């Protein structure tokens, strides 16, 4: 693979591509995550992600272009991880490389993830990095898997 996958600090200009990626119809179908309206998305990112020192977030770049992001945050006493990549970057090993880079920089363990059960690509990606299925959770009508990296 000749693509250069890197992580870097999030820049203000990254928020527009992140918004588009979150609103991609296929990404919404696979994640079962309801996208936010633009103003709510920007407010969420500025206040709840970039504005909090306990949130670890990085832009994923491929050959210098923003391809998505990886983020870790606290939800009560649990540390969670999430990620979004633009559809153009799916199925090329980029998620595997990006998550590996991020996990080397994120020290918290255990680390939790709860992808939609039908999102087999995301589940496989997490399992490839050592996450283990520990149960299921419901988000609305959808069943999600709980995976943990110890």
XYZ file of C-alpha atoms in Angstrom:
150
model
C 0.000 0.000 0.000
C 1.583 3.283 -1.076
C -0.859 5.621 0.675
C 0.482 7.587 3.611
C -1.943 7.357 6.526
C -1.220 9.827 9.316
C -2.921 11.327 12.349
C -2.723 15.018 13.184
C -4.429 17.629 15.324
C -7.905 18.606 14.133
C -7.991 21.918 12.272
C -11.050 24.133 11.862
C -11.053 23.372 8.109
C -11.507 19.640 8.907
C -14.996 20.194 10.311
C -16.606 20.642 6.885
C -15.397 17.268 5.570
C -16.326 15.657 8.915
C -19.849 17.066 8.556
C -20.151 15.672 5.024
C -18.842 12.265 6.149
C -21.316 12.086 9.042
C -24.174 12.940 6.665
C -23.231 10.440 3.956
C -26.365 8.273 3.517
C -24.413 4.994 3.413
C -22.422 5.936 6.530
C -25.694 6.739 8.322
C -27.175 3.401 7.231
C -24.158 1.441 8.431
C -23.635 3.253 11.730
C -27.293 3.841 12.618
C -26.109 7.200 13.955
C -28.517 10.053 13.285
C -26.572 12.916 11.719
C -26.843 16.401 13.174
C -27.917 19.536 11.364
C -24.923 21.681 10.379
C -25.138 24.223 13.219
C -25.680 21.523 15.845
C -22.783 19.508 14.403
C -20.399 22.484 14.517
C -21.501 23.444 18.042
C -21.050 19.847 19.230
C -17.563 19.606 17.753
C -16.393 22.971 19.062
C -17.773 22.583 22.595
C -17.954 18.852 23.349
C -15.001 17.524 21.358
C -12.441 20.241 20.661
C -13.391 22.207 23.779
C -12.778 19.396 26.270
C -9.296 18.453 27.441
C -10.372 14.876 28.296
C -11.346 14.140 24.666
C -8.576 12.748 22.464
C -9.314 13.364 18.793
C -7.211 13.233 15.656
C -7.794 13.865 11.993
C -6.923 10.898 9.784
C -5.107 12.022 6.665
C -4.279 10.068 3.537
C -1.516 11.575 1.439
C -2.119 14.820 3.355
C -5.871 15.019 2.720
C -8.393 14.723 5.588
C -10.019 11.294 5.312
C -11.881 11.182 8.637
C -11.294 11.208 12.367
C -10.798 9.007 15.414
C -11.963 10.129 18.858
C -11.920 8.841 22.447
C -14.134 10.287 25.187
C -15.421 9.531 28.667
C -19.007 8.432 29.174
C -19.430 8.204 32.933
C -16.648 5.866 34.075
C -16.081 4.275 30.633
C -13.702 5.463 27.931
C -15.179 5.029 24.435
C -13.679 5.205 20.984
C -15.347 6.125 17.704
C -14.306 6.933 14.175
C -15.651 8.038 10.832
C -13.915 7.741 7.478
C -15.166 9.163 4.223
C -16.633 6.516 1.926
C -13.836 7.032 -0.604
C -11.442 5.584 2.003
C -13.393 2.437 2.909
C -12.052 -1.021 2.112
C -8.451 0.097 1.530
C -6.880 -0.697 4.916
C -6.904 2.951 5.921
C -9.157 2.383 8.933
C -6.882 -0.415 10.114
C -3.805 1.796 9.867
C -5.494 4.838 11.433
C -6.964 2.917 14.368
C -3.608 1.254 15.021
C -1.877 4.635 15.121
C -4.538 6.071 17.415
C -4.485 3.137 19.850
C -0.734 3.587 20.298
C -1.416 7.179 21.428
C -4.543 6.568 23.530
C -3.366 5.166 26.881
C -6.726 4.472 28.560
C -7.722 0.863 29.043
C -10.217 -0.606 29.073
C -11.470 1.104 25.932
C -15.056 0.533 24.765
C -16.772 0.667 21.375
C -20.401 0.001 20.492
C -20.844 -0.297 16.719
C -24.182 -1.230 15.161
C -24.329 -5.043 15.055
C -24.946 -4.993 11.287
C -21.841 -2.904 10.589
C -19.612 -5.912 10.025
C -16.725 -3.845 8.634
C -16.500 -1.783 11.801
C -16.836 -4.828 14.041
C -14.048 -6.622 12.126
C -11.829 -3.534 12.344
C -12.193 -3.381 16.123
C -11.661 -7.125 16.562
C -8.543 -6.953 14.379
C -7.121 -4.552 16.988
C -7.912 -6.812 19.929
C -11.376 -5.609 20.953
C -13.480 -8.448 22.369
C -17.269 -8.756 22.288
C -18.705 -8.486 25.788
C -22.423 -8.123 25.100
C -25.000 -5.993 23.361
C -26.653 -2.639 24.003
C -29.670 -1.002 22.425
C -29.702 2.450 20.926
C -33.336 3.059 20.064
C -34.546 0.226 17.858
C -31.045 -0.953 16.955
C -28.850 -3.562 18.601
C -25.202 -2.593 18.971
C -22.322 -4.794 20.058
C -20.255 -3.821 23.068
C -16.576 -4.461 22.422
C -13.768 -3.861 24.906
C -10.012 -3.543 24.555
C -8.306 -4.382 27.852
